[in-house]
Short mmCIF file of N, CA and C in Angstrom, two decimals:
data_model
loop_
_atom_site.label_atom_id
_atom_site.label_comp_id
_atom_site.label_asym_id
_atom_site.label_seq_id
_atom_site.Cartn_x
_atom_site.Cartn_y
_atom_site.Cartn_z
N MET A 1 2.20 2.30 17.73
CA MET A 1 3.26 1.40 17.32
C MET A 1 4.30 2.19 16.52
N HIS A 2 5.54 1.88 16.74
CA HIS A 2 6.64 2.53 16.02
C HIS A 2 6.59 2.14 14.54
N THR A 3 6.95 3.07 13.67
CA THR A 3 6.89 2.86 12.22
C THR A 3 7.67 1.63 11.78
N LEU A 4 8.86 1.45 12.31
CA LEU A 4 9.69 0.31 11.93
C LEU A 4 9.00 -1.00 12.27
N GLU A 5 8.40 -1.08 13.44
CA GLU A 5 7.70 -2.30 13.85
C GLU A 5 6.48 -2.57 12.97
N LEU A 6 5.77 -1.52 12.59
CA LEU A 6 4.62 -1.68 11.71
C LEU A 6 5.06 -2.19 10.33
N LEU A 7 6.12 -1.60 9.78
CA LEU A 7 6.61 -2.04 8.47
C LEU A 7 7.01 -3.51 8.49
N LYS A 8 7.55 -3.98 9.59
CA LYS A 8 7.94 -5.39 9.71
C LYS A 8 6.73 -6.32 9.62
N GLN A 9 5.54 -5.81 9.95
CA GLN A 9 4.33 -6.62 9.94
C GLN A 9 3.58 -6.61 8.61
N ILE A 10 4.02 -5.77 7.68
CA ILE A 10 3.37 -5.68 6.38
C ILE A 10 3.81 -6.89 5.53
N PRO A 11 2.85 -7.70 5.06
CA PRO A 11 3.21 -8.94 4.34
C PRO A 11 4.15 -8.75 3.15
N ILE A 12 4.04 -7.65 2.43
CA ILE A 12 4.90 -7.49 1.25
C ILE A 12 6.35 -7.16 1.63
N PHE A 13 6.60 -6.96 2.93
CA PHE A 13 7.97 -6.73 3.41
C PHE A 13 8.49 -7.91 4.23
N ASN A 14 7.77 -9.05 4.21
CA ASN A 14 8.20 -10.24 4.96
C ASN A 14 9.61 -10.67 4.57
N GLY A 15 10.38 -11.06 5.56
CA GLY A 15 11.71 -11.60 5.31
C GLY A 15 12.81 -10.56 5.22
N LEU A 16 12.44 -9.28 5.22
CA LEU A 16 13.46 -8.23 5.16
C LEU A 16 14.08 -8.04 6.53
N SER A 17 15.36 -7.76 6.55
CA SER A 17 16.07 -7.52 7.80
C SER A 17 15.68 -6.15 8.35
N THR A 18 16.01 -5.90 9.59
CA THR A 18 15.74 -4.60 10.19
C THR A 18 16.42 -3.48 9.39
N ASP A 19 17.66 -3.71 8.97
CA ASP A 19 18.36 -2.69 8.17
C ASP A 19 17.65 -2.44 6.83
N GLU A 20 17.13 -3.49 6.22
CA GLU A 20 16.41 -3.33 4.95
C GLU A 20 15.09 -2.60 5.16
N ILE A 21 14.40 -2.92 6.24
CA ILE A 21 13.16 -2.22 6.57
C ILE A 21 13.45 -0.74 6.82
N LYS A 22 14.57 -0.44 7.46
CA LYS A 22 14.95 0.95 7.70
C LYS A 22 15.13 1.71 6.39
N GLN A 23 15.62 1.05 5.35
CA GLN A 23 15.76 1.71 4.05
C GLN A 23 14.41 2.12 3.50
N ILE A 24 13.40 1.28 3.73
CA ILE A 24 12.05 1.59 3.29
C ILE A 24 11.47 2.70 4.17
N GLU A 25 11.71 2.60 5.45
CA GLU A 25 11.23 3.64 6.38
C GLU A 25 11.78 5.02 5.99
N GLU A 26 13.03 5.05 5.54
CA GLU A 26 13.67 6.32 5.19
C GLU A 26 12.99 7.02 4.01
N VAL A 27 12.34 6.25 3.12
CA VAL A 27 11.66 6.88 1.98
C VAL A 27 10.15 7.03 2.22
N SER A 28 9.70 6.68 3.43
CA SER A 28 8.29 6.82 3.79
C SER A 28 8.04 8.19 4.40
N ARG A 29 6.93 8.79 4.03
CA ARG A 29 6.58 10.11 4.54
C ARG A 29 5.23 10.05 5.24
N PRO A 30 5.10 10.67 6.42
CA PRO A 30 3.80 10.66 7.12
C PRO A 30 2.81 11.62 6.44
N LEU A 31 1.57 11.19 6.39
CA LEU A 31 0.48 12.02 5.87
C LEU A 31 -0.73 11.85 6.77
N THR A 32 -1.59 12.85 6.81
CA THR A 32 -2.85 12.73 7.53
C THR A 32 -3.99 13.11 6.58
N PHE A 33 -5.14 12.48 6.81
CA PHE A 33 -6.34 12.76 6.03
C PHE A 33 -7.52 12.85 6.98
N ASP A 34 -8.36 13.83 6.76
CA ASP A 34 -9.59 13.98 7.55
C ASP A 34 -10.63 12.98 7.07
N ALA A 35 -11.53 12.61 7.97
CA ALA A 35 -12.65 11.74 7.61
C ALA A 35 -13.38 12.33 6.42
N GLY A 36 -13.74 11.46 5.47
CA GLY A 36 -14.46 11.90 4.28
C GLY A 36 -13.58 12.26 3.10
N THR A 37 -12.28 12.34 3.32
CA THR A 37 -11.35 12.70 2.24
C THR A 37 -11.15 11.53 1.28
N THR A 38 -11.20 11.81 -0.01
CA THR A 38 -10.85 10.79 -1.00
C THR A 38 -9.33 10.79 -1.14
N ILE A 39 -8.72 9.69 -0.78
CA ILE A 39 -7.26 9.56 -0.79
C ILE A 39 -6.78 9.14 -2.17
N ILE A 40 -7.50 8.19 -2.75
CA ILE A 40 -7.22 7.72 -4.12
C ILE A 40 -8.54 7.74 -4.89
N ARG A 41 -8.47 8.28 -6.09
CA ARG A 41 -9.64 8.31 -6.96
C ARG A 41 -9.42 7.30 -8.09
N GLU A 42 -10.39 6.43 -8.28
CA GLU A 42 -10.33 5.44 -9.35
C GLU A 42 -10.01 6.10 -10.68
N ALA A 43 -9.14 5.48 -11.44
CA ALA A 43 -8.71 5.92 -12.78
C ALA A 43 -7.68 7.04 -12.75
N SER A 44 -7.34 7.54 -11.57
CA SER A 44 -6.30 8.57 -11.49
C SER A 44 -4.92 7.92 -11.64
N GLU A 45 -3.92 8.73 -11.89
CA GLU A 45 -2.56 8.22 -12.02
C GLU A 45 -2.08 7.66 -10.69
N GLY A 46 -1.46 6.49 -10.75
CA GLY A 46 -0.94 5.87 -9.54
C GLY A 46 0.57 5.97 -9.49
N SER A 47 1.09 6.47 -8.39
CA SER A 47 2.54 6.59 -8.28
C SER A 47 3.03 6.43 -6.85
N SER A 48 2.21 5.79 -5.99
CA SER A 48 2.61 5.61 -4.60
C SER A 48 1.73 4.60 -3.91
N MET A 49 2.21 4.14 -2.75
CA MET A 49 1.40 3.28 -1.90
C MET A 49 1.25 3.93 -0.53
N TYR A 50 0.30 3.43 0.25
CA TYR A 50 0.01 3.96 1.56
C TYR A 50 -0.06 2.82 2.57
N ILE A 51 0.37 3.11 3.79
CA ILE A 51 0.26 2.18 4.91
C ILE A 51 -0.51 2.89 6.00
N LEU A 52 -1.61 2.30 6.41
CA LEU A 52 -2.51 2.92 7.37
C LEU A 52 -2.00 2.72 8.80
N LEU A 53 -1.59 3.81 9.43
CA LEU A 53 -1.09 3.77 10.81
C LEU A 53 -2.22 3.91 11.82
N LYS A 54 -3.20 4.74 11.49
CA LYS A 54 -4.32 4.97 12.40
C LYS A 54 -5.54 5.36 11.59
N GLY A 55 -6.69 4.82 11.97
CA GLY A 55 -7.94 5.15 11.29
C GLY A 55 -8.45 4.02 10.42
N LYS A 56 -9.48 4.33 9.64
CA LYS A 56 -10.11 3.36 8.75
C LYS A 56 -10.40 4.01 7.41
N VAL A 57 -10.31 3.22 6.35
CA VAL A 57 -10.67 3.67 5.01
C VAL A 57 -11.61 2.65 4.38
N LYS A 58 -12.38 3.11 3.40
CA LYS A 58 -13.19 2.17 2.63
C LYS A 58 -12.71 2.18 1.20
N ILE A 59 -12.81 1.02 0.58
CA ILE A 59 -12.44 0.83 -0.82
C ILE A 59 -13.73 0.67 -1.61
N THR A 60 -13.86 1.44 -2.67
CA THR A 60 -15.06 1.35 -3.51
C THR A 60 -14.66 1.35 -4.99
N LYS A 61 -15.58 0.90 -5.82
CA LYS A 61 -15.45 0.97 -7.28
C LYS A 61 -16.63 1.76 -7.79
N SER A 62 -16.39 2.59 -8.76
CA SER A 62 -17.48 3.35 -9.37
C SER A 62 -18.26 2.43 -10.30
N GLU A 63 -19.57 2.33 -10.04
CA GLU A 63 -20.43 1.50 -10.88
C GLU A 63 -20.87 2.30 -12.10
N ASN A 64 -21.22 3.51 -11.86
CA ASN A 64 -21.55 4.47 -12.92
C ASN A 64 -21.31 5.85 -12.32
N ARG A 65 -21.71 6.88 -13.01
CA ARG A 65 -21.43 8.24 -12.52
C ARG A 65 -22.10 8.57 -11.20
N SER A 66 -23.16 7.85 -10.85
CA SER A 66 -23.92 8.22 -9.66
C SER A 66 -23.86 7.22 -8.51
N SER A 67 -23.17 6.10 -8.69
CA SER A 67 -23.13 5.14 -7.58
C SER A 67 -21.79 4.43 -7.49
N GLU A 68 -21.53 3.94 -6.29
CA GLU A 68 -20.30 3.20 -6.01
C GLU A 68 -20.64 1.85 -5.41
N VAL A 69 -19.77 0.88 -5.64
CA VAL A 69 -19.91 -0.45 -5.05
C VAL A 69 -18.86 -0.57 -3.95
N PHE A 70 -19.31 -0.91 -2.76
CA PHE A 70 -18.41 -1.09 -1.63
C PHE A 70 -17.60 -2.38 -1.83
N ILE A 71 -16.28 -2.30 -1.62
CA ILE A 71 -15.40 -3.46 -1.77
C ILE A 71 -14.92 -3.96 -0.40
N ALA A 72 -14.37 -3.05 0.42
CA ALA A 72 -13.80 -3.48 1.70
C ALA A 72 -13.56 -2.28 2.60
N THR A 73 -13.35 -2.59 3.88
CA THR A 73 -12.88 -1.62 4.86
C THR A 73 -11.50 -2.06 5.29
N LEU A 74 -10.57 -1.13 5.34
CA LEU A 74 -9.21 -1.41 5.80
C LEU A 74 -8.96 -0.66 7.10
N GLU A 75 -8.23 -1.31 8.01
CA GLU A 75 -7.94 -0.73 9.30
C GLU A 75 -6.44 -0.60 9.50
N GLU A 76 -6.06 -0.13 10.67
CA GLU A 76 -4.65 0.08 11.00
C GLU A 76 -3.81 -1.15 10.65
N GLY A 77 -2.65 -0.89 10.06
CA GLY A 77 -1.75 -1.96 9.65
C GLY A 77 -1.99 -2.44 8.22
N SER A 78 -3.07 -1.97 7.60
CA SER A 78 -3.36 -2.34 6.21
C SER A 78 -2.57 -1.45 5.26
N PHE A 79 -2.48 -1.87 4.02
CA PHE A 79 -1.79 -1.10 3.00
C PHE A 79 -2.61 -1.13 1.72
N PHE A 80 -2.40 -0.12 0.89
CA PHE A 80 -3.11 -0.06 -0.38
C PHE A 80 -2.33 0.80 -1.36
N GLY A 81 -2.65 0.63 -2.63
CA GLY A 81 -1.97 1.40 -3.68
C GLY A 81 -0.66 0.78 -4.13
N GLU A 82 -0.33 -0.38 -3.59
CA GLU A 82 0.97 -0.98 -3.88
C GLU A 82 1.13 -1.40 -5.33
N LEU A 83 0.02 -1.62 -6.05
CA LEU A 83 0.14 -1.97 -7.47
C LEU A 83 0.86 -0.88 -8.25
N SER A 84 0.71 0.35 -7.81
CA SER A 84 1.36 1.45 -8.53
C SER A 84 2.88 1.43 -8.37
N LEU A 85 3.40 0.61 -7.46
CA LEU A 85 4.85 0.46 -7.34
C LEU A 85 5.38 -0.44 -8.46
N PHE A 86 4.47 -1.16 -9.15
CA PHE A 86 4.83 -2.04 -10.26
C PHE A 86 4.67 -1.39 -11.62
N ASP A 87 3.57 -0.68 -11.76
CA ASP A 87 3.20 -0.23 -13.10
C ASP A 87 2.81 1.25 -13.10
N ASN A 88 2.50 1.73 -14.24
CA ASN A 88 2.06 3.11 -14.38
C ASN A 88 0.61 3.17 -14.81
N LEU A 89 -0.15 2.16 -14.45
CA LEU A 89 -1.56 2.10 -14.85
C LEU A 89 -2.41 2.92 -13.90
N PRO A 90 -3.59 3.33 -14.35
CA PRO A 90 -4.49 4.10 -13.49
C PRO A 90 -4.93 3.29 -12.26
N ARG A 91 -5.32 4.01 -11.23
CA ARG A 91 -5.80 3.38 -9.98
C ARG A 91 -7.04 2.55 -10.27
N SER A 92 -7.15 1.41 -9.60
CA SER A 92 -8.24 0.47 -9.87
C SER A 92 -9.47 0.70 -8.99
N SER A 93 -9.36 1.53 -7.95
CA SER A 93 -10.49 1.77 -7.07
C SER A 93 -10.34 3.10 -6.35
N ASN A 94 -11.40 3.46 -5.64
CA ASN A 94 -11.39 4.65 -4.78
C ASN A 94 -11.00 4.23 -3.37
N VAL A 95 -10.31 5.10 -2.65
CA VAL A 95 -10.03 4.89 -1.24
C VAL A 95 -10.44 6.16 -0.52
N ILE A 96 -11.36 6.01 0.44
CA ILE A 96 -11.93 7.15 1.13
C ILE A 96 -11.76 6.97 2.64
N ALA A 97 -11.29 8.01 3.32
CA ALA A 97 -11.12 7.95 4.77
C ALA A 97 -12.49 7.90 5.45
N ILE A 98 -12.70 6.89 6.28
CA ILE A 98 -13.93 6.78 7.07
C ILE A 98 -13.79 7.62 8.34
N SER A 99 -12.58 7.61 8.88
CA SER A 99 -12.26 8.39 10.08
C SER A 99 -11.00 9.20 9.78
N ASP A 100 -10.62 10.06 10.71
CA ASP A 100 -9.35 10.75 10.55
C ASP A 100 -8.25 9.68 10.48
N CYS A 101 -7.32 9.84 9.55
CA CYS A 101 -6.31 8.81 9.30
C CYS A 101 -4.90 9.39 9.33
N ARG A 102 -4.00 8.56 9.80
CA ARG A 102 -2.57 8.87 9.75
C ARG A 102 -1.93 7.73 8.98
N MET A 103 -1.08 8.07 7.99
CA MET A 103 -0.52 7.06 7.09
C MET A 103 0.95 7.32 6.80
N LEU A 104 1.56 6.28 6.26
CA LEU A 104 2.87 6.42 5.63
C LEU A 104 2.63 6.40 4.13
N HIS A 105 3.35 7.24 3.44
CA HIS A 105 3.22 7.38 1.99
C HIS A 105 4.57 7.04 1.38
N ILE A 106 4.58 6.12 0.42
CA ILE A 106 5.82 5.73 -0.26
C ILE A 106 5.66 5.99 -1.75
N LYS A 107 6.46 6.90 -2.28
CA LYS A 107 6.40 7.23 -3.70
C LYS A 107 7.18 6.21 -4.52
N LYS A 108 6.65 5.91 -5.70
CA LYS A 108 7.27 4.93 -6.60
C LYS A 108 8.72 5.28 -6.91
N ASP A 109 9.01 6.53 -7.23
CA ASP A 109 10.38 6.92 -7.57
C ASP A 109 11.35 6.64 -6.43
N ASP A 110 10.94 6.97 -5.21
CA ASP A 110 11.79 6.72 -4.04
C ASP A 110 11.97 5.23 -3.80
N PHE A 111 10.87 4.48 -3.95
CA PHE A 111 10.93 3.04 -3.71
C PHE A 111 11.77 2.35 -4.78
N ASP A 112 11.63 2.79 -6.03
CA ASP A 112 12.43 2.22 -7.12
C ASP A 112 13.93 2.37 -6.85
N LYS A 113 14.31 3.49 -6.26
CA LYS A 113 15.71 3.72 -5.93
C LYS A 113 16.20 2.71 -4.90
N VAL A 114 15.37 2.45 -3.88
CA VAL A 114 15.72 1.44 -2.87
C VAL A 114 15.87 0.07 -3.53
N LEU A 115 14.93 -0.29 -4.40
CA LEU A 115 14.99 -1.60 -5.06
C LEU A 115 16.20 -1.72 -5.97
N SER A 116 16.54 -0.65 -6.66
CA SER A 116 17.68 -0.72 -7.58
C SER A 116 19.01 -0.82 -6.84
N GLU A 117 19.04 -0.35 -5.61
CA GLU A 117 20.28 -0.38 -4.83
C GLU A 117 20.42 -1.65 -3.99
N ASN A 118 19.34 -2.46 -3.90
CA ASN A 118 19.41 -3.67 -3.08
C ASN A 118 18.58 -4.77 -3.72
N ILE A 119 19.26 -5.68 -4.41
CA ILE A 119 18.58 -6.75 -5.14
C ILE A 119 17.83 -7.70 -4.20
N ARG A 120 18.33 -7.88 -2.98
CA ARG A 120 17.63 -8.75 -2.01
C ARG A 120 16.27 -8.16 -1.65
N ILE A 121 16.21 -6.84 -1.38
CA ILE A 121 14.93 -6.20 -1.08
C ILE A 121 14.00 -6.36 -2.29
N SER A 122 14.54 -6.13 -3.47
CA SER A 122 13.75 -6.23 -4.69
C SER A 122 13.17 -7.63 -4.85
N ASN A 123 14.00 -8.65 -4.74
CA ASN A 123 13.54 -10.03 -4.91
C ASN A 123 12.48 -10.42 -3.89
N LEU A 124 12.72 -10.09 -2.63
CA LEU A 124 11.75 -10.43 -1.59
C LEU A 124 10.45 -9.65 -1.76
N PHE A 125 10.55 -8.39 -2.10
CA PHE A 125 9.35 -7.58 -2.29
C PHE A 125 8.48 -8.17 -3.41
N TYR A 126 9.06 -8.45 -4.56
CA TYR A 126 8.27 -8.98 -5.67
C TYR A 126 7.72 -10.37 -5.36
N LYS A 127 8.49 -11.19 -4.71
CA LYS A 127 8.01 -12.53 -4.30
C LYS A 127 6.84 -12.39 -3.34
N ASN A 128 6.97 -11.51 -2.35
CA ASN A 128 5.91 -11.31 -1.37
C ASN A 128 4.65 -10.74 -2.01
N CYS A 129 4.81 -9.86 -2.97
CA CYS A 129 3.64 -9.30 -3.66
C CYS A 129 2.90 -10.39 -4.42
N LEU A 130 3.63 -11.25 -5.10
CA LEU A 130 2.98 -12.36 -5.81
C LEU A 130 2.22 -13.26 -4.84
N THR A 131 2.85 -13.58 -3.72
CA THR A 131 2.20 -14.42 -2.71
C THR A 131 0.94 -13.75 -2.20
N GLU A 132 1.01 -12.46 -1.92
CA GLU A 132 -0.14 -11.69 -1.42
C GLU A 132 -1.27 -11.70 -2.44
N TYR A 133 -0.96 -11.50 -3.72
CA TYR A 133 -2.00 -11.45 -4.74
C TYR A 133 -2.60 -12.82 -5.02
N PHE A 134 -1.80 -13.86 -4.97
CA PHE A 134 -2.36 -15.21 -5.12
C PHE A 134 -3.31 -15.51 -3.96
N ASP A 135 -2.92 -15.10 -2.76
CA ASP A 135 -3.77 -15.31 -1.59
C ASP A 135 -5.09 -14.55 -1.73
N ARG A 136 -5.02 -13.30 -2.16
CA ARG A 136 -6.23 -12.51 -2.36
C ARG A 136 -7.11 -13.12 -3.44
N PHE A 137 -6.49 -13.60 -4.52
CA PHE A 137 -7.24 -14.21 -5.62
C PHE A 137 -7.97 -15.47 -5.14
N ARG A 138 -7.28 -16.30 -4.37
CA ARG A 138 -7.91 -17.51 -3.85
C ARG A 138 -9.11 -17.18 -2.96
N LYS A 139 -8.97 -16.16 -2.12
CA LYS A 139 -10.08 -15.77 -1.24
C LYS A 139 -11.27 -15.28 -2.05
N VAL A 140 -11.02 -14.49 -3.08
CA VAL A 140 -12.09 -13.99 -3.93
C VAL A 140 -12.74 -15.13 -4.70
N SER A 141 -11.94 -16.10 -5.13
CA SER A 141 -12.46 -17.23 -5.91
C SER A 141 -13.34 -18.15 -5.08
N GLN A 142 -13.13 -18.16 -3.79
CA GLN A 142 -13.94 -19.04 -2.93
C GLN A 142 -15.25 -18.38 -2.73
#
């Protein structure tokens, strides 16, 4: 699938025009990770988000120094790390490649520039993020 079409399907970008999605695409960089690679380490500094183009990752939380708790598996079209686009807090979980993965990487500094230059993108992005998190919270609460 073409990058632009994939970005249009990401819930936190709902309602953005093709031109607005292109602005996000312009600050996205492709990355690849081999199976078994830790992409995000819990408690590390967060400064970017990822969109999974191909492959699978698992999300875990460290229970103690010797064990992890499995949270979820994410597949193509999923995204993670987006909380770091809001804040400068440490990462909340580990993300590990289950298979070889191809991703888009969006750095906070680059994304902040897009948001500062287009208030419509900013408003829709933050609204969509709230909607996404309320939806996730409701699912967890059930």
